[in-house]
mmCIF file of C-alpha atoms in Angstrom:
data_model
loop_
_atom_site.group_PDB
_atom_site.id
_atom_site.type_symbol
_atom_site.label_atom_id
_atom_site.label_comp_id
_atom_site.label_asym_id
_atom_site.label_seq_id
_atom_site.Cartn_x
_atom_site.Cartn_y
_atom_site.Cartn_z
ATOM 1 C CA UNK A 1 26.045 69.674 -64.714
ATOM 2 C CA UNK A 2 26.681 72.334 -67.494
ATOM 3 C CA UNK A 3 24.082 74.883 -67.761
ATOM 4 C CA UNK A 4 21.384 74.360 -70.390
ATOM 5 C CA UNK A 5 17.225 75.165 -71.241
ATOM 6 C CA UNK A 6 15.440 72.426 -68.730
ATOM 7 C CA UNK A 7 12.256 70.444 -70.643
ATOM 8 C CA UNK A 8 9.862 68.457 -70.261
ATOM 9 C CA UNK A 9 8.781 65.629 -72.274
ATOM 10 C CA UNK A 10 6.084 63.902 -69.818
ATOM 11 C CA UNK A 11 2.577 63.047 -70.275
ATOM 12 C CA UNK A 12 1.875 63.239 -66.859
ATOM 13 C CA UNK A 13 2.836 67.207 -66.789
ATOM 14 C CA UNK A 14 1.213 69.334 -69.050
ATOM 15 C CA UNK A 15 1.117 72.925 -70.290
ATOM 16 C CA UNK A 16 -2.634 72.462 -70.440
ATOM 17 C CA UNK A 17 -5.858 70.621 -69.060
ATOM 18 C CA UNK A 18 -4.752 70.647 -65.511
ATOM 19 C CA UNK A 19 -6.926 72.139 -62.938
ATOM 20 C CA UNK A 20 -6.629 75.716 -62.438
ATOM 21 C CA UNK A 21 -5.184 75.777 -59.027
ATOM 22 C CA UNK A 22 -2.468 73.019 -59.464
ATOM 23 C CA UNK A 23 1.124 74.359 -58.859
ATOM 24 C CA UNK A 24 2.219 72.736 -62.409
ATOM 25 C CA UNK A 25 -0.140 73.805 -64.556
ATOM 26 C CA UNK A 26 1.472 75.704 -67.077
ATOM 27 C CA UNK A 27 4.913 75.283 -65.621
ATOM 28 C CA UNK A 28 6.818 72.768 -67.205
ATOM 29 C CA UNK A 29 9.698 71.284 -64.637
ATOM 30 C CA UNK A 30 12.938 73.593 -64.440
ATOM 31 C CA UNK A 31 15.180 70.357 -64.181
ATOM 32 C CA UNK A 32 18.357 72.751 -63.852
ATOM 33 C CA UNK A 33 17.417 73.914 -60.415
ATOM 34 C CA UNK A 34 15.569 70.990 -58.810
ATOM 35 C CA UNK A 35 18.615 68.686 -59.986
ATOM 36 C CA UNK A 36 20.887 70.908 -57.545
ATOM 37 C CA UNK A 37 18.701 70.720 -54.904
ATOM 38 C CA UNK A 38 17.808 66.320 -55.041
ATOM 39 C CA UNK A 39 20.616 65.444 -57.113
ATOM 40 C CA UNK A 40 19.828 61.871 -56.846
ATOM 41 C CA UNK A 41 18.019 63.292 -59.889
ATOM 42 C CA UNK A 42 21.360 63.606 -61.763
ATOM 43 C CA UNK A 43 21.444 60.098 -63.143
ATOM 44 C CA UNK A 44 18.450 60.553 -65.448
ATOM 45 C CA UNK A 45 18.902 63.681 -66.812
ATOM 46 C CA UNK A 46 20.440 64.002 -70.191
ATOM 47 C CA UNK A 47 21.188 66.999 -72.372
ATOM 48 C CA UNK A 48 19.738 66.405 -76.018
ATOM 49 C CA UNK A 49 20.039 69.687 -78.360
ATOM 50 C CA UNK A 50 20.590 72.461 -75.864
ATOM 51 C CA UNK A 51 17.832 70.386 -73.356
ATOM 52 C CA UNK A 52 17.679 68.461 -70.025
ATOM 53 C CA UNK A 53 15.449 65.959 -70.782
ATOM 54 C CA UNK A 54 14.206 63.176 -68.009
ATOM 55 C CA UNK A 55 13.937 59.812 -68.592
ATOM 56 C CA UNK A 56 10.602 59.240 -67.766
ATOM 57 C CA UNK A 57 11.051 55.349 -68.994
ATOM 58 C CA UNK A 58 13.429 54.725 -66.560
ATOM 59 C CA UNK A 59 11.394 52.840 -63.030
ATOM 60 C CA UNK A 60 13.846 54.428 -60.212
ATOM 61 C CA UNK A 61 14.188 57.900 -62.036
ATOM 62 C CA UNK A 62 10.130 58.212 -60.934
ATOM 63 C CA UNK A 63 10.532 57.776 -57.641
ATOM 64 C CA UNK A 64 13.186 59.430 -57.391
ATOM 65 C CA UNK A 65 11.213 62.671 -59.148
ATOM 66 C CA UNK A 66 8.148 61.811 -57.146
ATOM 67 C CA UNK A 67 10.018 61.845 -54.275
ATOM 68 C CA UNK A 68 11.541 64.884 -54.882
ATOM 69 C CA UNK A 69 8.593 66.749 -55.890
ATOM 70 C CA UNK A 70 6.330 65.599 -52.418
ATOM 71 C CA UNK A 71 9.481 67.148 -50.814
ATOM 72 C CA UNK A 72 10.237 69.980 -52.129
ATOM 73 C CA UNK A 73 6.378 71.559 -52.782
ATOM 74 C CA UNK A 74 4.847 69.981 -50.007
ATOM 75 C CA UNK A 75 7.157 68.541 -47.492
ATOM 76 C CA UNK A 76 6.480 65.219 -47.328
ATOM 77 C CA UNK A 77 8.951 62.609 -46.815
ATOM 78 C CA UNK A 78 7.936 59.205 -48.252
ATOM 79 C CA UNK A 79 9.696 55.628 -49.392
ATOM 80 C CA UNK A 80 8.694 53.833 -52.205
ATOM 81 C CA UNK A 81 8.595 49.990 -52.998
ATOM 82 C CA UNK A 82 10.669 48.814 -56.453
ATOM 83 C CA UNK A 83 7.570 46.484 -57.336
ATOM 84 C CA UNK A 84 4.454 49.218 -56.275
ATOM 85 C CA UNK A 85 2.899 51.941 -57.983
ATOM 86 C CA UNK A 86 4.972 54.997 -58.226
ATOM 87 C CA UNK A 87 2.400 58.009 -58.312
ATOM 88 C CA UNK A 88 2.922 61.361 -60.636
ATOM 89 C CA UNK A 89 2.137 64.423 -58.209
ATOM 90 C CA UNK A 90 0.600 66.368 -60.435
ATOM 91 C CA UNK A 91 -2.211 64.045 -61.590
ATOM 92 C CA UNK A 92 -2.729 63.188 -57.959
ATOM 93 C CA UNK A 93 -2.901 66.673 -57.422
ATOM 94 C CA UNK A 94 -5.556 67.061 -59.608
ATOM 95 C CA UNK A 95 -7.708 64.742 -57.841
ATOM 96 C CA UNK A 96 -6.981 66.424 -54.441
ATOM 97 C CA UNK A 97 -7.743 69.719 -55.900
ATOM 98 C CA UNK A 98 -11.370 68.681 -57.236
ATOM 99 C CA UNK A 99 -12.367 67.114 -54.083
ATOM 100 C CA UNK A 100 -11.348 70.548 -52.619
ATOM 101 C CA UNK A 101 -14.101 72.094 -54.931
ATOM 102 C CA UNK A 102 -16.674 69.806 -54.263
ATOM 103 C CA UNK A 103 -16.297 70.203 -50.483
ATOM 104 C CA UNK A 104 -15.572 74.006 -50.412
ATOM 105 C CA UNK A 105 -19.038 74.375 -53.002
ATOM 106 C CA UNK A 106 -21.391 71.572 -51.302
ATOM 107 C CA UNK A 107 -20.219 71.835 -47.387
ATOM 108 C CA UNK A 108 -18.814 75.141 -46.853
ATOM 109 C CA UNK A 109 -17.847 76.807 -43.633
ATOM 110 C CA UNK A 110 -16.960 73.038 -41.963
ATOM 111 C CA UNK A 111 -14.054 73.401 -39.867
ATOM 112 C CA UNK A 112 -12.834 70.165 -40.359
ATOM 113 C CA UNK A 113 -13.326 67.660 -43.323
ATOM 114 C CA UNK A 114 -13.129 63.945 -43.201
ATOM 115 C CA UNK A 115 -12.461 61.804 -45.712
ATOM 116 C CA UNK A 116 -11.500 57.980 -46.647
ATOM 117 C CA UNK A 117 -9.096 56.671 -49.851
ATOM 118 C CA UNK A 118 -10.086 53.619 -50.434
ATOM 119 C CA UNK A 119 -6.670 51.489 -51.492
ATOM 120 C CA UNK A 120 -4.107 54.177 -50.322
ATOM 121 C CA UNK A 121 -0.936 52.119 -51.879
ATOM 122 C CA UNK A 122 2.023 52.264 -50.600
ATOM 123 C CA UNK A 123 2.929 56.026 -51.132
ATOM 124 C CA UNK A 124 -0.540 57.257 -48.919
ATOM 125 C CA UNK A 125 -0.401 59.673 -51.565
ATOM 126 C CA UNK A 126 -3.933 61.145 -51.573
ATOM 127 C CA UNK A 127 -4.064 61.387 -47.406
ATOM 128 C CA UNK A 128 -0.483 62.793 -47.527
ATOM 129 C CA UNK A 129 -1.654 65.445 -50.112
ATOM 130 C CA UNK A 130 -4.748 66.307 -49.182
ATOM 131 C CA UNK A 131 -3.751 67.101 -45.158
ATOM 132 C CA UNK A 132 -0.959 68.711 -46.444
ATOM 133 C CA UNK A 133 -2.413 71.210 -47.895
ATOM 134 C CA UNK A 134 -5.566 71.416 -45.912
ATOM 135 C CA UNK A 135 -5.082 71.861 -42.272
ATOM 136 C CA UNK A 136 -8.549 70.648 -41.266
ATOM 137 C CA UNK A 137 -8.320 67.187 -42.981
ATOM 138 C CA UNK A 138 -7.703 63.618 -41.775
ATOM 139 C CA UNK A 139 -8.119 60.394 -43.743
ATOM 140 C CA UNK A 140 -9.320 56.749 -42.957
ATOM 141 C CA UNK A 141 -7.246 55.117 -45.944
ATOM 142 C CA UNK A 142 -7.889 51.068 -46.443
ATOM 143 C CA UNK A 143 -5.570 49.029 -48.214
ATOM 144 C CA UNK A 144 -5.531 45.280 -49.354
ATOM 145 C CA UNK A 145 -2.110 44.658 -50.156
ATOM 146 C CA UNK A 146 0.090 43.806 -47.336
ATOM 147 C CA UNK A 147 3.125 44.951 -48.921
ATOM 148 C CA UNK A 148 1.195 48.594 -50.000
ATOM 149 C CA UNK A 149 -0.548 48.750 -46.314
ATOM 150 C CA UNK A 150 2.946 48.253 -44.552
ATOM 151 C CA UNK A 151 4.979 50.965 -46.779
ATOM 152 C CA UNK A 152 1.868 53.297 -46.006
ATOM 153 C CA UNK A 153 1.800 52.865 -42.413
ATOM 154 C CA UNK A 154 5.302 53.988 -42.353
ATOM 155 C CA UNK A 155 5.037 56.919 -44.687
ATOM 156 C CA UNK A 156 2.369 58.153 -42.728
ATOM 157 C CA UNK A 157 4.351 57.952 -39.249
ATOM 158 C CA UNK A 158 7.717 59.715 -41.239
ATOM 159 C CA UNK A 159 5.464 62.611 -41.830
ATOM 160 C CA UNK A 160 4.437 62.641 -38.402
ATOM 161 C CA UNK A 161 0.524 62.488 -39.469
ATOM 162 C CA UNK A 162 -0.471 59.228 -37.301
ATOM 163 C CA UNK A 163 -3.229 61.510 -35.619
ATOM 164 C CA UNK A 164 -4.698 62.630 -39.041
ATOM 165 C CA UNK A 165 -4.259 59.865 -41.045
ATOM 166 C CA UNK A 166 -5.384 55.803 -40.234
ATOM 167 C CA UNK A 167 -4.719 53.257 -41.943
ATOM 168 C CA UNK A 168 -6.931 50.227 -42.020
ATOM 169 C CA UNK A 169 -6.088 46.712 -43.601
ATOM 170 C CA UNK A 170 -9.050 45.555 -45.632
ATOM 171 C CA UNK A 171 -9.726 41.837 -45.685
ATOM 172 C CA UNK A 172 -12.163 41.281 -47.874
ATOM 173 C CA UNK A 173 -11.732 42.438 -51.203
ATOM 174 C CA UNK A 174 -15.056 42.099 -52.267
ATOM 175 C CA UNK A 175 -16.203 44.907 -49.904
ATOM 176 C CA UNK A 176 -14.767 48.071 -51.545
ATOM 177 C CA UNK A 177 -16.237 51.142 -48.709
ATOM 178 C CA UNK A 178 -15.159 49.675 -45.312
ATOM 179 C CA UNK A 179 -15.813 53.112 -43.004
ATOM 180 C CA UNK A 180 -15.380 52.735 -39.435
ATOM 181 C CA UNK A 181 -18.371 52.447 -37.050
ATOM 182 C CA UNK A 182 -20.118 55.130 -35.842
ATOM 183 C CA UNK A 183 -18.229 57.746 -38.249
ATOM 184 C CA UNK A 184 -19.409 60.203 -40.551
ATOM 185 C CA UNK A 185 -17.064 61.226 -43.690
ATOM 186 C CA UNK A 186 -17.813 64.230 -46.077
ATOM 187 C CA UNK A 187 -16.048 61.851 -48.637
ATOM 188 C CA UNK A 188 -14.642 59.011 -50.110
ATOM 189 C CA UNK A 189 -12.033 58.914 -53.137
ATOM 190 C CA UNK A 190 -10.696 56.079 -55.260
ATOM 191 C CA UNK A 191 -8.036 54.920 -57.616
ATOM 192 C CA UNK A 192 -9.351 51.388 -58.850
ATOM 193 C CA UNK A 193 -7.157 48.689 -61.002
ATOM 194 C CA UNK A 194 -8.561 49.985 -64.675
ATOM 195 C CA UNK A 195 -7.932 46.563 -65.882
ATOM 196 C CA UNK A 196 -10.188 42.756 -66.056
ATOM 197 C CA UNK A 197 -6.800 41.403 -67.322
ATOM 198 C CA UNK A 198 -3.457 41.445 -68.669
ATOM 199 C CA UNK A 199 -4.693 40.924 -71.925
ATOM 200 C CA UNK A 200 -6.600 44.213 -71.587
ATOM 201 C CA UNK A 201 -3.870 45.878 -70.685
ATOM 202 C CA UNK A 202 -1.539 44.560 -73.250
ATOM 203 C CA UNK A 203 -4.528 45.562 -76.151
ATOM 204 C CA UNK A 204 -4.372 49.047 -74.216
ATOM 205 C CA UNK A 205 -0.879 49.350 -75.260
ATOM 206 C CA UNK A 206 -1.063 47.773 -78.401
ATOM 207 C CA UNK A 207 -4.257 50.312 -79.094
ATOM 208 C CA UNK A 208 -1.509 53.428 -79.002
ATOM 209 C CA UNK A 209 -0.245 54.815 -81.831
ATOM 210 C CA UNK A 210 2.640 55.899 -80.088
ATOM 211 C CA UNK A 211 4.859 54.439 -77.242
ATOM 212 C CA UNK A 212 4.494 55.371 -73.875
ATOM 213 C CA UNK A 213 5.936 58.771 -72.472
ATOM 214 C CA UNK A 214 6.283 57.487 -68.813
ATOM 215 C CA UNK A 215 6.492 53.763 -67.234
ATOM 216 C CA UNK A 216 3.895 52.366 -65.247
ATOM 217 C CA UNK A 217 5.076 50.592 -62.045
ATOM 218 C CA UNK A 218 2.016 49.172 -61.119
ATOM 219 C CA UNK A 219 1.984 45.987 -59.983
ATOM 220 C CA UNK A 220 -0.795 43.271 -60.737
ATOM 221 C CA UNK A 221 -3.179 44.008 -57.598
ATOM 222 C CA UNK A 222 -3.037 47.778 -58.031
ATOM 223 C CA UNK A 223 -3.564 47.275 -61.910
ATOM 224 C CA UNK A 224 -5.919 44.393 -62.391
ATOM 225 C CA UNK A 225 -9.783 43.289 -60.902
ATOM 226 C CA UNK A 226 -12.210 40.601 -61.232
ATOM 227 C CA UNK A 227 -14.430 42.857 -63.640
ATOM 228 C CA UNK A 228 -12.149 45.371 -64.326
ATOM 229 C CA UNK A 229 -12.757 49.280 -62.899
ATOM 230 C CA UNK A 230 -16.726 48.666 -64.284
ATOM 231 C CA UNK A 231 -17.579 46.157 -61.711
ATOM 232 C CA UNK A 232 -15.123 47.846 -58.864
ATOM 233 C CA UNK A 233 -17.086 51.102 -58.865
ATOM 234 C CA UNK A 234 -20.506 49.660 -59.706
ATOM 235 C CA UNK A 235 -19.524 47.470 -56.020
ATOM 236 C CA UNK A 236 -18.849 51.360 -55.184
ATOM 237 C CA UNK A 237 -22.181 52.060 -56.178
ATOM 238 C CA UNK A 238 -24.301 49.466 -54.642
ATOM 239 C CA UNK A 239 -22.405 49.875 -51.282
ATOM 240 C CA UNK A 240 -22.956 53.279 -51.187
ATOM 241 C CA UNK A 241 -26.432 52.591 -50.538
ATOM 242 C CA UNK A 242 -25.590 51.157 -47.232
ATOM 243 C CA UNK A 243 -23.316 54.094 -46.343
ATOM 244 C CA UNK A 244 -25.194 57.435 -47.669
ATOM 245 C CA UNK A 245 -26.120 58.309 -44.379
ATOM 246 C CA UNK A 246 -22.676 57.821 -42.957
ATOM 247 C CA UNK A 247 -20.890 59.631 -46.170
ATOM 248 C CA UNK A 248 -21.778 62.756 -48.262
ATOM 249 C CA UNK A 249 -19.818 62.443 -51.488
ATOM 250 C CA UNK A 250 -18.385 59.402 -53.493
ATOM 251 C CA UNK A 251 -15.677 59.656 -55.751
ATOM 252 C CA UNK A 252 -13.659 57.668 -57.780
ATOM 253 C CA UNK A 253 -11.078 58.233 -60.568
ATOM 254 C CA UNK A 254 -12.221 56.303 -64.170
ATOM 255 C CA UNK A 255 -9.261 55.367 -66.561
ATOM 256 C CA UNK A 256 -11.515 54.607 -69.812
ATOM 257 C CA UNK A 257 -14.115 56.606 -71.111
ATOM 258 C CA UNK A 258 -15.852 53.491 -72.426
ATOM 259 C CA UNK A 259 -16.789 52.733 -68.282
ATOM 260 C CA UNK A 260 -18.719 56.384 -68.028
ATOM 261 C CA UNK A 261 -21.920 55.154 -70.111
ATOM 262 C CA UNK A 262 -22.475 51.650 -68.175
ATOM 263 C CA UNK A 263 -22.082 53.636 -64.861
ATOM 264 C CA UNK A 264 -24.521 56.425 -65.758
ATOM 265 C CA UNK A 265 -26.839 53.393 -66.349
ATOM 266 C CA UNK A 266 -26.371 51.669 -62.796
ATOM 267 C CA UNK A 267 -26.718 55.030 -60.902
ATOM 268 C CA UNK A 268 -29.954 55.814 -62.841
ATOM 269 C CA UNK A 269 -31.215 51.945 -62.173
ATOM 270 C CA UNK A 270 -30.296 52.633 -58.251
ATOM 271 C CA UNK A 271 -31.958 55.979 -58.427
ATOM 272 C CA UNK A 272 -29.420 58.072 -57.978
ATOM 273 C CA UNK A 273 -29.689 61.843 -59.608
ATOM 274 C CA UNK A 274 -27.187 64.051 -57.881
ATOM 275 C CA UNK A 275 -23.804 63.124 -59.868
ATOM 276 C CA UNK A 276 -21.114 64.301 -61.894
ATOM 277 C CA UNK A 277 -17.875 63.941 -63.854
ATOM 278 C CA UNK A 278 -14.603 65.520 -64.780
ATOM 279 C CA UNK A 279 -12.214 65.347 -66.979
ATOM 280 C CA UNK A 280 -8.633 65.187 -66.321
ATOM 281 C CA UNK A 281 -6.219 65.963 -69.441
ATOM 282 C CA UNK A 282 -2.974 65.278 -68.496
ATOM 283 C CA UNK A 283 -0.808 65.518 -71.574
ATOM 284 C CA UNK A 284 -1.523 62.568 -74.018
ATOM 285 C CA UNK A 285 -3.358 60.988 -71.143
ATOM 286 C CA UNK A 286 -7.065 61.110 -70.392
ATOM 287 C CA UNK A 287 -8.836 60.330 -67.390
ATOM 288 C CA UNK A 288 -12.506 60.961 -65.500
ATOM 289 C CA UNK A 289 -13.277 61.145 -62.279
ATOM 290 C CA UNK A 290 -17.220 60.246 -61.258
ATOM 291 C CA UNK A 291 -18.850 62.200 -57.885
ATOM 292 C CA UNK A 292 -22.349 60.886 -56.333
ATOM 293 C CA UNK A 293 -23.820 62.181 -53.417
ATOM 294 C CA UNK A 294 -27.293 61.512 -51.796
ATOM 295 C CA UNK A 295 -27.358 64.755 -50.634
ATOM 296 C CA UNK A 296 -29.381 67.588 -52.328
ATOM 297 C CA UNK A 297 -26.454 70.299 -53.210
ATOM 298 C CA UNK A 298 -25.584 69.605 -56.414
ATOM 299 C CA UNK A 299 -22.124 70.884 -58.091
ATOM 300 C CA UNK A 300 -23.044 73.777 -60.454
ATOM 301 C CA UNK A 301 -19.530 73.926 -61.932
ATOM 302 C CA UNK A 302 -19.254 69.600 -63.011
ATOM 303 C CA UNK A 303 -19.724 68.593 -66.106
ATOM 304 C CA UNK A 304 -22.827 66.324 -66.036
ATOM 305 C CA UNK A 305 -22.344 62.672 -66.511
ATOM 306 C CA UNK A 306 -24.827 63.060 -69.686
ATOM 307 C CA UNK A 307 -22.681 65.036 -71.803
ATOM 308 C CA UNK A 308 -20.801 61.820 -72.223
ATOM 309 C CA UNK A 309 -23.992 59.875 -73.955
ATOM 310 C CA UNK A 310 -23.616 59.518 -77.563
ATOM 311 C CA UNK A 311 -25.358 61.557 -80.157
ATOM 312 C CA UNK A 312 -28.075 60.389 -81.602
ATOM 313 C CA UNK A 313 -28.781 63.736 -83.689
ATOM 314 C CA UNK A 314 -26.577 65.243 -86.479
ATOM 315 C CA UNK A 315 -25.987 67.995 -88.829
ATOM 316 C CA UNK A 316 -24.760 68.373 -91.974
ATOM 317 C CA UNK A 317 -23.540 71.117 -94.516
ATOM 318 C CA UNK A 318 -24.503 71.178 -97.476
ATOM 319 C CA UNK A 319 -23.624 68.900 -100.497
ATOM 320 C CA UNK A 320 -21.101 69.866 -102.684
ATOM 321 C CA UNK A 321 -21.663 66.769 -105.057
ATOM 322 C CA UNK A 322 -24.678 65.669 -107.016
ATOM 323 C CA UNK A 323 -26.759 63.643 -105.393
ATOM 324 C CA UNK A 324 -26.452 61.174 -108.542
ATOM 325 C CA UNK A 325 -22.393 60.619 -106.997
ATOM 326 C CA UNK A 326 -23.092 60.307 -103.282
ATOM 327 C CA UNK A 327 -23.743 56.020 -104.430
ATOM 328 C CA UNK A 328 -20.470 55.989 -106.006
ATOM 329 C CA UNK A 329 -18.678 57.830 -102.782
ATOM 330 C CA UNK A 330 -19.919 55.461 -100.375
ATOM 331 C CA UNK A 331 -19.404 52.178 -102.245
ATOM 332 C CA UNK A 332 -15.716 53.438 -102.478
ATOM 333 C CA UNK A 333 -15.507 54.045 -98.984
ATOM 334 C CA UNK A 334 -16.714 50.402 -98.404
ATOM 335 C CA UNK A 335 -14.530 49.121 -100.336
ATOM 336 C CA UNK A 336 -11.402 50.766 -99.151
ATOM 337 C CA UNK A 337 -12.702 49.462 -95.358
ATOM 338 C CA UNK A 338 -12.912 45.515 -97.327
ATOM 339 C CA UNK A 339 -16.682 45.664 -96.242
ATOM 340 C CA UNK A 340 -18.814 43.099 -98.626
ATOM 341 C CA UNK A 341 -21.819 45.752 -99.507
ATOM 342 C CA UNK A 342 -23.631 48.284 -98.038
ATOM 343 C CA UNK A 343 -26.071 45.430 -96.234
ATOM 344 C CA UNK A 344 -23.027 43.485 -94.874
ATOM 345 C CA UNK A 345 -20.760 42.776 -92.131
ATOM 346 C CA UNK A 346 -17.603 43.569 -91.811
ATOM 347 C CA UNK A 347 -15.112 40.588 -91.527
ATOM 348 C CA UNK A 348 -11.682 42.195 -90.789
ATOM 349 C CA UNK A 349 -10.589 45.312 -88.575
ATOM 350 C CA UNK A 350 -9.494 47.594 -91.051
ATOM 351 C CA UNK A 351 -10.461 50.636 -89.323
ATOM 352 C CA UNK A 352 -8.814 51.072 -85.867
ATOM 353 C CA UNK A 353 -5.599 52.134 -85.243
ATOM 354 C CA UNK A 354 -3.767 49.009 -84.245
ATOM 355 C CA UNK A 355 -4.789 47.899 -87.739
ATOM 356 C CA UNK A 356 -3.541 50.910 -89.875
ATOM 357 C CA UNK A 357 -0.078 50.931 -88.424
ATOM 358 C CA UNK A 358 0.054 47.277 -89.420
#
């Protein structure tokens, strides 16, 4: 391949919003070199105005880059299924990287760290991260799908990491934490199915204004739940009650920001006060991840979960127009939105984005 300026144009690697310590923050992907050294790379790359550019759309071109990328930073060797999730390091990364925090801020000086990921999937990604780059981890990771708890068996034992890492078949999908007997963990971690439906996720997509930067591979158990992520981490929640003697912190990612508010309403219900979210801004995608603990050290550097309520107070400048006008403004706004009158309801969408690209 000719010689030309490498680039990146993937939502799941940004120049910004990644945490501080992750390897690609602020280093966009130098395609050039890391085609010569996986070139099963090769096939996807195209050269568009003086750039590589990656075809992030294409299914096999992100394993093959996720591949590459666990091998190459990190040395893991891993397979992935044609019909499973295929996982972008760098987000995961992100997640490994804040648990690292909480632990390091809330349990320092342990010399060893134990932790569970609840539905592994078939890459193990999270144990296969997370005791890569931290000598004194090991995992209990649980899986429901046969085909996912199979491929992560075997990923685990290429890597050579069957006395760090166990995975457990889960039975019983209604029982989300599923720790072993007897064992303490310093914490849990999560990546639930966002989704109640396909519908949802079809009006996800059809919610965009533009199309998506990267595929999703997902298949329907990784993607979808009775209750979508809401009810999976609220059964997170409530079963944490029976296990906060037996683990320190709970974590789980959050894929809409709609699910924070509901949450911070069941852990105030159950009494719990020592919590905290994150953001995660990776490129054009936003996600949250939500940390509990029964414990009494508290994370001084987490955004609290109440900075995500919705204000109640505002301010305004001052007027510019009469206030003789302001009538005229606002019945002009209401009728550009098609709304009857000031006192009614509105009987057509005319203000979301799905309806102003119709």
């Amino acid at each position: 391949m000719s010689k030309r300026k490498s680039d990146v144009l993937d939502d799941t690697i940004s120049e910004e919003g990644h945490h501080s310590r992750n390897i690609y923050a602020n280093k966009p992907l130098d395609f050039e070199i890391l085609v010569k050294e996986f070139p099963a790379l090769e096939p996807f790359i195209t050269v568009h105005k003086n750039r590589l550019q990656f075809d992030f759309l294409n299914a096999d071109g992100q394993r093959a880059l996720t591949k590459a990328l666990l091998k190459r930073d990190f040395g893991l060797s891993v397979k992935l299924p044609h019909d499973r999730l295929c996982p972008p390091v760098p987000n995961r990364l992100d997640y490994i990287l804040w648990v690292e925090d909480i632990l390091h801020e809330t349990l320092p000086g342990k010399k060893s760290y134990k932790g569970i990921d609840i539905g592994v999937g078939a890459s193990c990604i999270y144990p296969l991260l997370g005791c890569a780059r931290n000598k004194d981890w090991s995992f209990l990771g649980t899986e429901t799908d046969t085909v996912s708890y199979k491929y992560a068996q075997k990923n685990v034992k290429r890597n050579n990491m069957d006395d760090r890492i166990k995975i457990k078949f889960n039975n019983d999908r209604t029982s989300v934490l599923t720790p072993e007997k007897d064992t303490s963990y310093d914490f849990c971690m999560c990546n639930p199915p966002f989704y109640a439906s396909q519908q949802e996720i079809d009006d996800a997509a059809d919610a965009k204004e533009l199309p998506p930067y990267a595929i999703c591979t997902g298949s329907a158990s990784e993607m979808i739940t009775q209750g979508g992520e809401y009810s999976f981490i609220e059964t997170m929640i409530n079963q944490s009650l029976d296990y906060k003697d037996h683990i320190t912190w709970f974590t789980s990612l959050i894929g809409r920001k709609k699910t924070i508010k509901p949450l911070l309403a069941i852990l105030k219900e159950k009494g719990i006060e020592n919590y905290a979210v994150r953001d995660f801004c990776l490129g054009k995608t936003k996600r949250w991840a939500i940390a509990w603990s029964f414990g009494s050290k508290r994370l001084a550097e987490s955004a609290h979960l109440r900075g995500y309520q919705p204000k109640t107070e505002f301010e305004t400048g001052p007027l510019f127009e009469a206030s003789e006008n302001l009538e005229d403004h606002l019945d002009a706004i209401l009728k550009d939105l098609e709304m009857p009158g000031r006192e009614g309801e509105a009987t057509v969408n005319t203000w979301s984005r799905a309806a102003r690209r119709g």
